[in-house]
CSV table of C-alpha atoms (C1' of nucleotides) in Angstrom, one decimal:
chain,number,residue,atom,x,y,z
T,43,MET,CA,19.1,-78.8,80.6
T,44,ARG,CA,15.8,-77.5,79.6
T,45,ILE,CA,12.9,-78.2,82.0
T,46,ARG,CA,9.6,-79.8,81.0
T,47,ASP,CA,6.6,-77.5,80.8
T,48,GLU,CA,4.1,-79.1,83.2
T,49,LYS,CA,1.4,-76.7,82.0
T,50,LYS,CA,1.8,-77.8,78.5
T,51,GLU,CA,1.5,-81.4,79.6
T,52,GLU,CA,-1.7,-80.6,81.4
T,53,ILE,CA,-3.2,-78.9,78.3
T,54,VAL,CA,-2.4,-82.0,76.3
T,55,ARG,CA,-4.2,-84.2,78.8
T,56,GLN,CA,-7.2,-81.9,78.9
T,57,LYS,CA,-7.5,-81.5,75.1
T,58,ALA,CA,-7.1,-85.3,74.6
T,59,LEU,CA,-10.1,-85.9,76.8
T,60,GLU,CA,-12.1,-83.3,75.0
T,61,LEU,CA,-11.3,-84.6,71.6
T,62,LEU,CA,-11.7,-88.3,72.4
T,63,VAL,CA,-15.2,-87.6,73.8
T,64,LYS,CA,-16.2,-85.1,71.1
T,65,LEU,CA,-14.9,-86.9,68.1
T,66,GLY,CA,-15.0,-90.5,69.4
T,67,PHE,CA,-12.0,-92.8,69.5
T,68,ASP,CA,-12.1,-93.1,65.7
T,69,GLY,CA,-12.3,-89.3,65.0
T,70,PHE,CA,-9.3,-88.7,67.3
T,71,SER,CA,-5.8,-88.4,66.0
T,72,MET,CA,-2.4,-87.3,67.2
T,73,GLN,CA,-2.2,-84.4,64.8
T,74,LYS,CA,-5.6,-83.1,65.8
T,75,LEU,CA,-4.6,-83.3,69.4
T,76,ALA,CA,-1.3,-81.5,68.7
T,77,LYS,CA,-3.1,-78.7,67.0
T,78,ALA,CA,-5.8,-78.4,69.7
T,79,ALA,CA,-3.1,-78.3,72.4
T,80,GLY,CA,-0.9,-75.9,70.5
T,81,VAL,CA,2.1,-78.2,70.4
T,82,SER,CA,4.1,-80.0,67.8
T,83,PRO,CA,3.0,-83.6,67.1
T,84,ALA,CA,6.6,-84.6,68.0
T,85,THR,CA,6.1,-83.2,71.5
T,86,LEU,CA,3.4,-85.8,72.2
T,87,TYR,CA,6.0,-88.5,71.7
T,88,ILE,CA,8.1,-86.9,74.4
T,89,TYR,CA,5.2,-87.3,76.9
T,90,TYR,CA,4.0,-90.6,75.6
T,91,LYS,CA,5.5,-93.6,73.8
T,92,ASP,CA,2.7,-93.7,71.2
T,93,LYS,CA,-1.0,-93.2,70.8
T,94,GLU,CA,-1.9,-96.3,72.7
T,95,ASP,CA,0.3,-95.3,75.6
T,96,LEU,CA,-1.3,-91.9,75.6
T,97,ILE,CA,-4.8,-93.3,75.8
T,98,LEU,CA,-4.0,-95.9,78.4
T,99,LYS,CA,-2.0,-93.5,80.6
T,100,ILE,CA,-4.8,-90.9,80.6
T,101,GLY,CA,-7.3,-93.7,81.2
T,102,GLU,CA,-5.4,-95.0,84.2
T,103,GLU,CA,-5.1,-91.5,85.6
T,104,VAL,CA,-8.8,-90.9,85.3
T,105,GLY,CA,-9.5,-94.3,86.9
T,106,GLU,CA,-7.3,-93.6,89.9
T,107,ARG,CA,-9.0,-90.2,90.5
T,108,MET,CA,-12.4,-91.8,90.2
T,109,VAL,CA,-11.5,-94.5,92.8
T,110,LYS,CA,-10.0,-92.0,95.1
T,111,ALA,CA,-13.1,-89.8,94.9
T,112,THR,CA,-15.4,-92.8,95.4
T,113,PHE,CA,-13.8,-93.8,98.7
T,114,GLU,CA,-13.3,-90.3,100.1
T,115,GLY,CA,-14.3,-90.5,103.7
T,116,PHE,CA,-15.3,-94.2,103.4
T,117,HIS,CA,-14.2,-96.9,105.7
T,118,GLN,CA,-15.2,-100.6,105.7
T,119,GLU,CA,-16.7,-100.5,109.2
T,120,MET,CA,-19.5,-98.1,108.2
T,121,ASP,CA,-23.0,-99.6,108.4
T,122,LEU,CA,-24.4,-100.7,105.1
T,123,LYS,CA,-26.7,-97.8,104.5
T,124,THR,CA,-24.3,-95.1,105.4
T,125,GLY,CA,-21.4,-96.6,103.5
T,126,LEU,CA,-23.4,-97.2,100.4
T,127,TRP,CA,-24.9,-93.7,100.4
T,128,LEU,CA,-21.5,-92.2,100.9
T,129,GLN,CA,-20.2,-94.0,97.8
T,130,TRP,CA,-23.3,-93.0,95.8
T,131,THR,CA,-22.9,-89.3,96.6
T,132,ASN,CA,-19.1,-89.5,96.1
T,133,ARG,CA,-19.5,-91.1,92.8
T,134,ALA,CA,-22.3,-88.9,91.6
T,135,ASN,CA,-20.4,-85.8,92.5
T,136,PHE,CA,-17.3,-87.0,90.7
T,137,HIS,CA,-19.2,-87.8,87.5
T,138,LEU,CA,-21.2,-84.6,87.5
T,139,ASN,CA,-18.0,-82.5,88.1
T,140,HIS,CA,-15.9,-84.6,85.7
T,141,TYR,CA,-18.1,-85.1,82.7
T,142,LEU,CA,-15.4,-85.7,80.2
T,143,GLU,CA,-13.4,-88.1,82.4
T,144,THR,CA,-16.5,-90.2,83.0
T,145,GLN,CA,-17.6,-90.3,79.4
T,146,PHE,CA,-14.1,-91.2,78.3
T,147,TYR,CA,-13.5,-93.8,80.9
T,148,GLU,CA,-16.8,-95.5,80.3
T,149,GLN,CA,-15.9,-95.8,76.6
T,150,LEU,CA,-12.4,-97.0,77.3
T,151,LYS,CA,-13.7,-99.8,79.4
T,152,LEU,CA,-15.7,-101.2,76.4
T,153,THR,CA,-12.9,-100.9,73.8
T,154,PRO,CA,-10.1,-103.4,73.2
T,155,TYR,CA,-7.9,-101.0,75.2
T,156,LYS,CA,-9.6,-102.4,78.3
T,157,ASP,CA,-7.5,-105.5,78.2
T,158,LYS,CA,-4.3,-103.4,78.5
T,159,LEU,CA,-5.5,-101.2,81.3
T,160,ALA,CA,-3.7,-101.7,84.6
T,161,GLU,CA,-5.8,-103.7,87.0
T,162,ASN,CA,-4.8,-101.9,90.2
T,163,ILE,CA,-7.9,-99.7,89.9
T,164,THR,CA,-10.5,-102.5,89.9
T,165,ALA,CA,-8.4,-104.2,92.5
T,166,LYS,CA,-8.8,-101.3,94.9
T,167,PHE,CA,-12.5,-101.3,94.3
T,168,SER,CA,-12.7,-105.0,94.8
T,169,GLN,CA,-10.7,-104.9,98.1
T,170,GLU,CA,-12.7,-102.1,99.6
T,171,MET,CA,-16.0,-103.5,98.6
T,172,GLY,CA,-15.1,-107.0,99.7
T,173,GLY,CA,-14.3,-105.9,103.3
T,174,PHE,CA,-17.4,-103.7,103.4
T,175,MET,CA,-19.7,-106.5,102.3
T,176,LYS,CA,-18.2,-109.0,104.6
T,177,ASN,CA,-18.7,-106.7,107.5
T,178,ALA,CA,-22.3,-106.1,106.5
T,179,VAL,CA,-23.0,-109.9,106.4
T,180,LYS,CA,-21.3,-110.4,109.8
T,181,ASN,CA,-23.5,-107.7,111.3
T,182,GLY,CA,-26.6,-109.4,109.8
T,183,GLU,CA,-27.4,-106.4,107.6
T,184,THR,CA,-27.5,-108.5,104.4
T,185,VAL,CA,-27.1,-112.0,103.2
T,186,ARG,CA,-23.9,-113.5,101.6
T,187,MET,CA,-23.6,-113.1,97.9
T,188,LYS,CA,-21.0,-113.0,95.2
T,189,PRO,CA,-19.2,-109.6,94.9
T,190,GLU,CA,-20.3,-109.3,91.3
T,191,VAL,CA,-24.0,-109.6,92.4
T,192,PHE,CA,-23.6,-107.2,95.2
T,193,TRP,CA,-21.9,-104.7,93.0
T,194,SER,CA,-24.5,-105.0,90.3
T,195,VAL,CA,-27.5,-104.5,92.6
T,196,ALA,CA,-25.9,-101.9,94.8
T,197,PHE,CA,-24.2,-99.6,92.2
T,198,ALA,CA,-25.4,-100.3,88.7
T,199,PRO,CA,-28.7,-98.4,89.3
T,200,LEU,CA,-26.7,-95.3,90.2
T,201,TYR,CA,-24.4,-95.7,87.2
T,202,ASN,CA,-27.3,-96.0,85.0
T,203,LEU,CA,-28.9,-92.8,86.2
T,204,ILE,CA,-25.6,-91.1,85.6
T,205,LYS,CA,-25.4,-92.6,82.1
T,206,PHE,CA,-28.8,-91.1,81.4
T,207,HIS,CA,-27.6,-87.8,82.7
T,208,ILE,CA,-24.4,-87.9,80.6
T,209,ALA,CA,-26.3,-88.8,77.4
T,210,GLY,CA,-28.6,-85.9,78.2
T,211,LYS,CA,-31.5,-88.0,77.3
T,212,SER,CA,-32.9,-91.3,78.4
T,213,MET,CA,-35.8,-93.5,77.4
T,214,GLY,CA,-37.5,-92.6,74.2
T,215,GLY,CA,-35.0,-89.8,73.7
T,216,ALA,CA,-36.6,-87.7,76.5
T,217,PRO,CA,-34.4,-85.1,78.0
T,218,TYR,CA,-33.0,-86.2,81.4
T,219,GLN,CA,-31.1,-84.5,84.1
T,220,LEU,CA,-30.0,-86.3,87.3
T,221,SER,CA,-31.4,-84.9,90.5
T,222,GLU,CA,-30.8,-85.7,94.1
T,223,GLN,CA,-34.4,-86.6,94.4
T,224,ASP,CA,-34.0,-89.3,91.8
T,225,MET,CA,-30.9,-90.6,93.4
T,226,LYS,CA,-32.7,-90.9,96.7
T,227,ALA,CA,-35.7,-92.6,95.2
T,228,ALA,CA,-33.4,-95.2,93.5
T,229,PHE,CA,-31.3,-95.6,96.7
T,230,ASP,CA,-34.4,-96.3,98.8
T,231,ILE,CA,-35.3,-99.1,96.5
T,232,VAL,CA,-31.8,-100.5,96.3
T,233,ILE,CA,-31.3,-100.5,100.1
T,234,LYS,CA,-34.7,-102.1,100.7
T,235,GLY,CA,-33.7,-104.9,98.4
T,236,ILE,CA,-30.3,-105.5,99.8
T,237,LYS,CA,-31.2,-105.2,103.5
T,238,LYS,CA,-32.0,-108.5,105.2
O,282,MET,CA,-30.6,-106.3,35.7
O,283,ARG,CA,-28.2,-108.1,38.0
O,284,ILE,CA,-29.6,-109.1,41.4
O,285,ARG,CA,-28.0,-108.2,44.7
O,286,ASP,CA,-26.2,-111.0,46.5
O,287,GLU,CA,-27.9,-111.1,49.9
O,288,LYS,CA,-25.4,-113.5,51.3
O,289,LYS,CA,-22.6,-111.1,50.5
O,290,GLU,CA,-24.4,-108.4,52.3
O,291,GLU,CA,-24.9,-110.6,55.3
O,292,ILE,CA,-21.2,-111.4,55.4
O,293,VAL,CA,-20.3,-107.7,55.3
O,294,ARG,CA,-22.6,-107.1,58.3
O,295,GLN,CA,-21.1,-110.0,60.3
O,296,LYS,CA,-17.5,-109.1,59.5
O,297,ALA,CA,-18.2,-105.4,60.4
O,298,LEU,CA,-19.4,-106.5,63.8
O,299,GLU,CA,-16.4,-108.7,64.3
O,300,LEU,CA,-13.9,-106.1,63.3
O,301,LEU,CA,-15.6,-103.2,65.2
O,302,VAL,CA,-15.5,-105.2,68.4
O,303,LYS,CA,-12.1,-106.8,67.9
O,304,LEU,CA,-10.3,-103.7,66.7
O,305,GLY,CA,-12.4,-101.0,68.3
O,306,PHE,CA,-14.0,-98.1,66.4
O,307,ASP,CA,-10.5,-96.6,65.8
O,308,GLY,CA,-8.9,-99.7,64.5
O,309,PHE,CA,-11.8,-100.3,62.1
O,310,SER,CA,-11.6,-99.3,58.5
O,311,MET,CA,-13.5,-99.8,55.2
O,312,GLN,CA,-10.5,-101.4,53.6
O,313,LYS,CA,-10.1,-103.9,56.4
O,314,LEU,CA,-13.8,-104.7,56.3
O,315,ALA,CA,-13.7,-105.2,52.5
O,316,LYS,CA,-10.8,-107.5,52.8
O,317,ALA,CA,-12.3,-109.5,55.7
O,318,ALA,CA,-15.6,-109.8,53.9
O,319,GLY,CA,-14.0,-110.7,50.6
O,320,VAL,CA,-15.5,-107.9,48.6
O,321,SER,CA,-14.2,-104.7,46.9
O,322,PRO,CA,-14.1,-101.6,49.0
O,323,ALA,CA,-16.4,-100.0,46.4
O,324,THR,CA,-19.0,-102.7,47.0
O,325,LEU,CA,-19.5,-101.4,50.5
O,326,TYR,CA,-20.5,-98.1,49.0
O,327,ILE,CA,-23.3,-99.8,47.2
O,328,TYR,CA,-24.7,-101.2,50.4
O,329,TYR,CA,-24.0,-98.0,52.5
O,330,LYS,CA,-23.7,-94.3,51.7
O,331,ASP,CA,-20.5,-94.0,53.7
O,332,LYS,CA,-18.8,-95.3,56.9
O,333,GLU,CA,-21.1,-93.5,59.2
O,334,ASP,CA,-24.1,-94.8,57.4
O,335,LEU,CA,-22.7,-98.3,57.7
O,336,ILE,CA,-22.1,-98.1,61.4
O,337,LEU,CA,-25.5,-96.5,62.1
O,338,LYS,CA,-27.5,-98.9,59.9
O,339,ILE,CA,-25.9,-101.9,61.6
O,340,GLY,CA,-26.4,-100.3,65.0
O,341,GLU,CA,-30.1,-99.7,64.3
O,342,GLU,CA,-30.6,-103.3,63.1
O,343,VAL,CA,-28.9,-104.6,66.2
O,344,GLY,CA,-31.0,-102.4,68.4
O,345,GLU,CA,-34.2,-103.5,66.7
O,346,ARG,CA,-33.3,-107.2,67.2
O,347,MET,CA,-32.5,-106.6,70.8
O,348,VAL,CA,-35.8,-104.8,71.5
O,349,LYS,CA,-37.7,-107.5,69.7
O,350,ALA,CA,-36.0,-110.2,71.7
O,351,THR,CA,-36.5,-108.4,75.0
O,352,PHE,CA,-40.3,-108.2,74.6
O,353,GLU,CA,-40.7,-111.7,73.2
O,354,GLY,CA,-43.8,-113.1,74.9
O,355,PHE,CA,-44.2,-110.0,77.0
O,356,HIS,CA,-47.4,-108.1,77.5
O,357,GLN,CA,-48.0,-105.1,79.7
O,358,GLU,CA,-50.7,-106.7,81.8
O,359,MET,CA,-48.3,-109.3,83.3
O,360,ASP,CA,-47.8,-108.9,87.0
O,361,LEU,CA,-44.6,-107.2,88.1
O,362,LYS,CA,-42.5,-110.1,89.0
O,363,THR,CA,-43.5,-112.3,86.0
O,364,GLY,CA,-43.1,-109.5,83.5
O,365,LEU,CA,-39.7,-108.4,84.9
O,366,TRP,CA,-38.3,-111.9,85.0
O,367,LEU,CA,-39.4,-112.5,81.5
O,368,GLN,CA,-37.5,-109.5,80.3
O,369,TRP,CA,-34.5,-110.5,82.3
O,370,THR,CA,-34.3,-113.9,80.8
O,371,ASN,CA,-35.1,-112.6,77.3
O,372,ARG,CA,-32.4,-110.0,77.5
O,373,ALA,CA,-29.8,-112.3,79.1
O,374,ASN,CA,-30.4,-114.9,76.4
O,375,PHE,CA,-30.0,-112.4,73.7
O,376,HIS,CA,-26.8,-111.1,75.0
O,377,LEU,CA,-25.3,-114.5,75.6
O,378,ASN,CA,-26.3,-115.6,72.1
O,379,HIS,CA,-25.3,-112.4,70.5
O,380,TYR,CA,-22.0,-111.5,72.1
O,381,LEU,CA,-20.8,-109.3,69.3
O,382,GLU,CA,-24.0,-107.4,68.8
O,383,THR,CA,-24.2,-106.5,72.4
O,384,GLN,CA,-20.6,-105.5,72.7
O,385,PHE,CA,-20.9,-103.3,69.6
O,386,TYR,CA,-24.2,-101.7,70.6
O,387,GLU,CA,-23.0,-100.8,74.1
O,388,GLN,CA,-20.0,-99.1,72.6
O,389,LEU,CA,-22.0,-97.3,70.0
O,390,LYS,CA,-24.4,-95.8,72.5
O,391,LEU,CA,-21.4,-94.1,74.2
O,392,THR,CA,-19.8,-92.7,71.1
O,393,PRO,CA,-20.8,-89.5,69.3
O,394,TYR,CA,-22.7,-91.8,66.8
O,395,LYS,CA,-25.4,-92.1,69.5
O,396,ASP,CA,-26.7,-88.7,68.7
O,397,LYS,CA,-27.5,-89.8,65.1
O,398,LEU,CA,-29.1,-93.1,66.1
O,399,ALA,CA,-32.8,-93.4,65.2
O,400,GLU,CA,-34.8,-93.1,68.3
O,401,ASN,CA,-37.6,-95.5,67.5
O,402,ILE,CA,-35.7,-98.2,69.4
O,403,THR,CA,-35.7,-96.5,72.8
O,404,ALA,CA,-39.2,-95.2,72.0
O,405,LYS,CA,-40.4,-98.8,71.8
O,406,PHE,CA,-38.7,-99.6,75.1
O,407,SER,CA,-40.1,-96.5,76.7
O,408,GLN,CA,-43.6,-97.2,75.6
O,409,GLU,CA,-43.7,-100.9,76.7
O,410,MET,CA,-42.1,-100.1,80.0
O,411,GLY,CA,-44.3,-97.1,80.6
O,412,GLY,CA,-47.5,-99.2,80.3
O,413,PHE,CA,-46.1,-102.0,82.3
O,414,MET,CA,-45.1,-99.8,85.2
O,415,LYS,CA,-48.3,-97.8,85.2
O,416,ASN,CA,-50.2,-101.1,85.5
O,417,ALA,CA,-48.0,-102.3,88.3
O,418,VAL,CA,-48.7,-99.0,90.2
O,419,LYS,CA,-52.4,-99.3,89.6
O,420,ASN,CA,-52.4,-102.8,91.0
O,421,GLY,CA,-50.6,-101.6,94.1
O,422,GLU,CA,-47.5,-103.7,93.3
O,423,THR,CA,-45.1,-100.8,93.5
O,424,VAL,CA,-45.0,-97.1,94.0
O,425,ARG,CA,-45.0,-94.4,91.4
O,426,MET,CA,-41.6,-93.3,90.2
O,427,LYS,CA,-39.9,-91.7,87.2
O,428,PRO,CA,-39.4,-94.2,84.3
O,429,GLU,CA,-35.6,-93.5,84.5
O,430,VAL,CA,-35.6,-94.5,88.1
O,431,PHE,CA,-37.6,-97.6,87.5
O,432,TRP,CA,-35.5,-98.6,84.6
O,433,SER,CA,-32.3,-98.1,86.6
O,434,VAL,CA,-33.3,-100.1,89.6
O,435,ALA,CA,-35.1,-102.8,87.6
O,436,PHE,CA,-32.7,-103.5,84.7
O,437,ALA,CA,-29.3,-102.0,85.4
O,438,PRO,CA,-28.2,-104.8,87.8
O,439,LEU,CA,-28.8,-107.4,85.1
O,440,TYR,CA,-27.0,-105.3,82.4
O,441,ASN,CA,-24.1,-105.0,84.8
O,442,LEU,CA,-23.9,-108.7,85.3
O,443,ILE,CA,-23.9,-109.1,81.6
O,444,LYS,CA,-21.2,-106.5,81.2
O,445,PHE,CA,-19.0,-108.5,83.7
O,446,HIS,CA,-19.7,-111.6,81.7
O,447,ILE,CA,-18.9,-110.0,78.3
O,448,ALA,CA,-15.7,-108.5,79.7
O,449,GLY,CA,-14.8,-112.0,80.9
O,450,LYS,CA,-13.6,-110.5,84.1
O,451,SER,CA,-15.1,-108.4,86.9
O,452,MET,CA,-13.9,-106.8,90.0
O,453,GLY,CA,-10.2,-107.0,90.6
O,454,GLY,CA,-9.8,-108.6,87.2
O,455,ALA,CA,-11.2,-111.9,88.6
O,456,PRO,CA,-12.7,-114.2,85.9
O,457,TYR,CA,-16.4,-114.1,85.7
O,458,GLN,CA,-19.1,-116.0,83.9
O,459,LEU,CA,-22.8,-115.2,84.3
O,460,SER,CA,-24.9,-118.0,85.8
O,461,GLU,CA,-28.6,-118.4,86.2
O,462,GLN,CA,-28.0,-118.7,89.9
O,463,ASP,CA,-26.4,-115.2,90.0
O,464,MET,CA,-29.3,-113.8,87.9
O,465,LYS,CA,-31.8,-115.2,90.3
O,466,ALA,CA,-29.9,-113.9,93.3
O,467,ALA,CA,-29.8,-110.4,91.8
O,468,PHE,CA,-33.4,-110.6,90.7
O,469,ASP,CA,-34.6,-111.5,94.2
O,470,ILE,CA,-33.0,-108.5,95.6
O,471,VAL,CA,-34.2,-106.2,92.8
O,472,ILE,CA,-37.8,-107.4,93.1
O,473,LYS,CA,-37.7,-107.1,96.9
O,474,GLY,CA,-36.7,-103.5,96.5
O,475,ILE,CA,-39.3,-102.6,93.9
O,476,LYS,CA,-42.3,-104.4,95.5
O,477,LYS,CA,-44.4,-102.2,97.7
F,205,DA,C1',30.1,-67.5,80.3
F,206,DA,C1',30.5,-72.0,78.5
F,207,DT,C1',28.7,-76.6,78.2
F,208,DA,C1',25.8,-80.4,78.4
F,209,DT,C1',21.3,-82.2,77.9
F,210,DA,C1',16.6,-82.8,77.6
F,211,DA,C1',12.5,-80.2,75.8
F,212,DA,C1',10.4,-78.8,71.9
F,213,DT,C1',9.7,-78.1,67.1
F,214,DG,C1',8.6,-78.0,61.7
F,215,DA,C1',8.9,-80.7,58.2
F,216,DA,C1',9.1,-85.0,56.3
F,217,DT,C1',8.2,-90.2,56.0
F,218,DA,C1',5.6,-94.2,54.3
F,219,DA,C1',1.4,-96.3,55.4
F,220,DT,C1',-3.3,-96.2,55.5
F,221,DC,C1',-7.6,-93.8,55.2
F,222,DA,C1',-12.5,-92.9,53.0
F,223,DT,C1',-14.2,-92.5,48.8
F,224,DT,C1',-14.5,-92.3,43.5
F,225,DT,C1',-13.9,-93.5,38.7
F,226,DA,C1',-13.9,-96.3,34.8
F,227,DC,C1',-15.0,-100.6,33.8
F,228,DT,C1',-16.8,-105.6,33.7
F,229,DT,C1',-20.4,-108.9,35.0
F,230,DA,C1',-24.8,-110.9,35.8
F,231,DT,C1',-29.6,-111.0,35.2
F,232,DG,C1',-34.7,-109.8,34.5
F,233,DA,C1',-37.4,-108.0,30.8
F,234,DA,C1',-38.1,-107.2,25.8
H,51,DT,C1',-31.0,-113.1,21.8
H,52,DT,C1',-30.5,-108.5,22.8
H,53,DC,C1',-30.7,-104.8,25.8
H,54,DA,C1',-31.1,-102.1,29.9
H,55,DT,C1',-29.6,-101.7,34.4
H,56,DA,C1',-27.9,-102.5,38.8
H,57,DA,C1',-24.2,-105.3,41.1
H,58,DG,C1',-19.7,-105.7,41.6
H,59,DT,C1',-14.8,-104.7,41.0
H,60,DA,C1',-9.6,-103.2,40.5
H,61,DA,C1',-7.1,-99.4,40.7
H,62,DA,C1',-6.5,-94.9,41.7
H,63,DT,C1',-7.6,-90.4,44.2
H,64,DG,C1',-6.0,-86.9,47.5
H,65,DA,C1',-6.3,-86.5,52.4
H,66,DT,C1',-5.0,-87.9,56.7
H,67,DT,C1',-2.6,-91.1,59.7
H,68,DA,C1',1.2,-92.4,63.3
H,69,DT,C1',5.6,-91.7,63.8
H,70,DT,C1',10.5,-90.0,63.1
H,71,DC,C1',14.4,-86.9,61.8
H,72,DA,C1',17.2,-83.0,61.9
H,73,DT,C1',17.4,-79.0,64.2
H,74,DT,C1',16.7,-75.3,67.6
H,75,DT,C1',15.7,-73.7,72.3
H,76,DA,C1',15.9,-73.3,77.1
H,77,DT,C1',17.9,-74.2,81.5
H,78,DA,C1',20.7,-76.5,85.3
H,79,DT,C1',25.3,-77.4,86.2
H,80,DT,C1',30.2,-76.4,85.7
DNA sequence: AATATAAATGAATAATCATTTACTTATGAA
DNA sequence: TTCATAAGTAAATGATTATTCATTTATATT
């Protein structure tokens, strides 16, 4: 039997990301994707059940890569500051090197597709963070708080800086580019707030 | 001459928000909107030049209402903690009372439409925050930092809590509902980090 | 070399899309 | 009461949509 062309599949994924980000979810279509990837529309239905399946599968793949990158070199026994900074740099690097993936995934998580996304991605996050936080409390590095609160004060500032960076502009439409200096400035404030 | 039915226009806006959020930007269409609002598709083209104009105009209106709500009762001479907490509560109340608007606006800001959004909304933000921050530095309440950094450490945690609330679930798919208690817990950490 | 089978396709499907056209309706001004 | 004008509409426009069908192509196994 004929063998599936993995390269072709990869092009489809890449072009799908490009088009979804460039045209938005509404501007995107299967025919445009087929044309951009240089395949027949029917081929897309060999790789994916339908359009929703395509978007969700690509979304889940991106999510998994992001989680993996975030926890590269991380273990729950790290002290608060070290572990947090590792995740900050991991995450920032991923976003800066995977512009399209980030842009796409952030959108996806706000659309109705989010309800159909597999939950193993956030589950992994939750589990790693839970253990890390528990440890930090045990060691007297911080006080007990809900995971949602911890997450929000510990990571949201970084994600927001990345969001500014991705948009290319920030407050008042001013150009903005994320720098390590800004990351460090934000991190100092965050860790100061979290540390007991 | 015949007079425009303001009530009809309002229904269109409301239904547009509902459909855009419920169906996503891709599921949304002018015909669906017309049907949901009980008007002819052609009527939409009296109110708006085209679909893009409709989405942008509604987006700008939402943005303006959000800014106005955020700065209700605010003035730049407030001390850091008071001014920040006022904005937190203002913003949280707006989001909780205007679920659809928030959901829609957050999406809009990530789609390609964002480049065509009028910038007077973020400009107002930028201006108010700039003065507030400058004042806080002058009074020795905090150290000098880029507006983007300040913004990210001071507000991103709240927005993230709101995002959890809107999604209805947070880490690991666990149900989540924003409480004043959580807001206060997060705020304490944030203000501790920012204060000199 | 022949066969079986899944990959891949170009062209078609019916549905839906954004938008326009030709027309009717309501209302303030005359 | 008539008239001018903008609001509002039903129905149609051609383009584009997601998906499928009938067919061809490539390869692993026999």
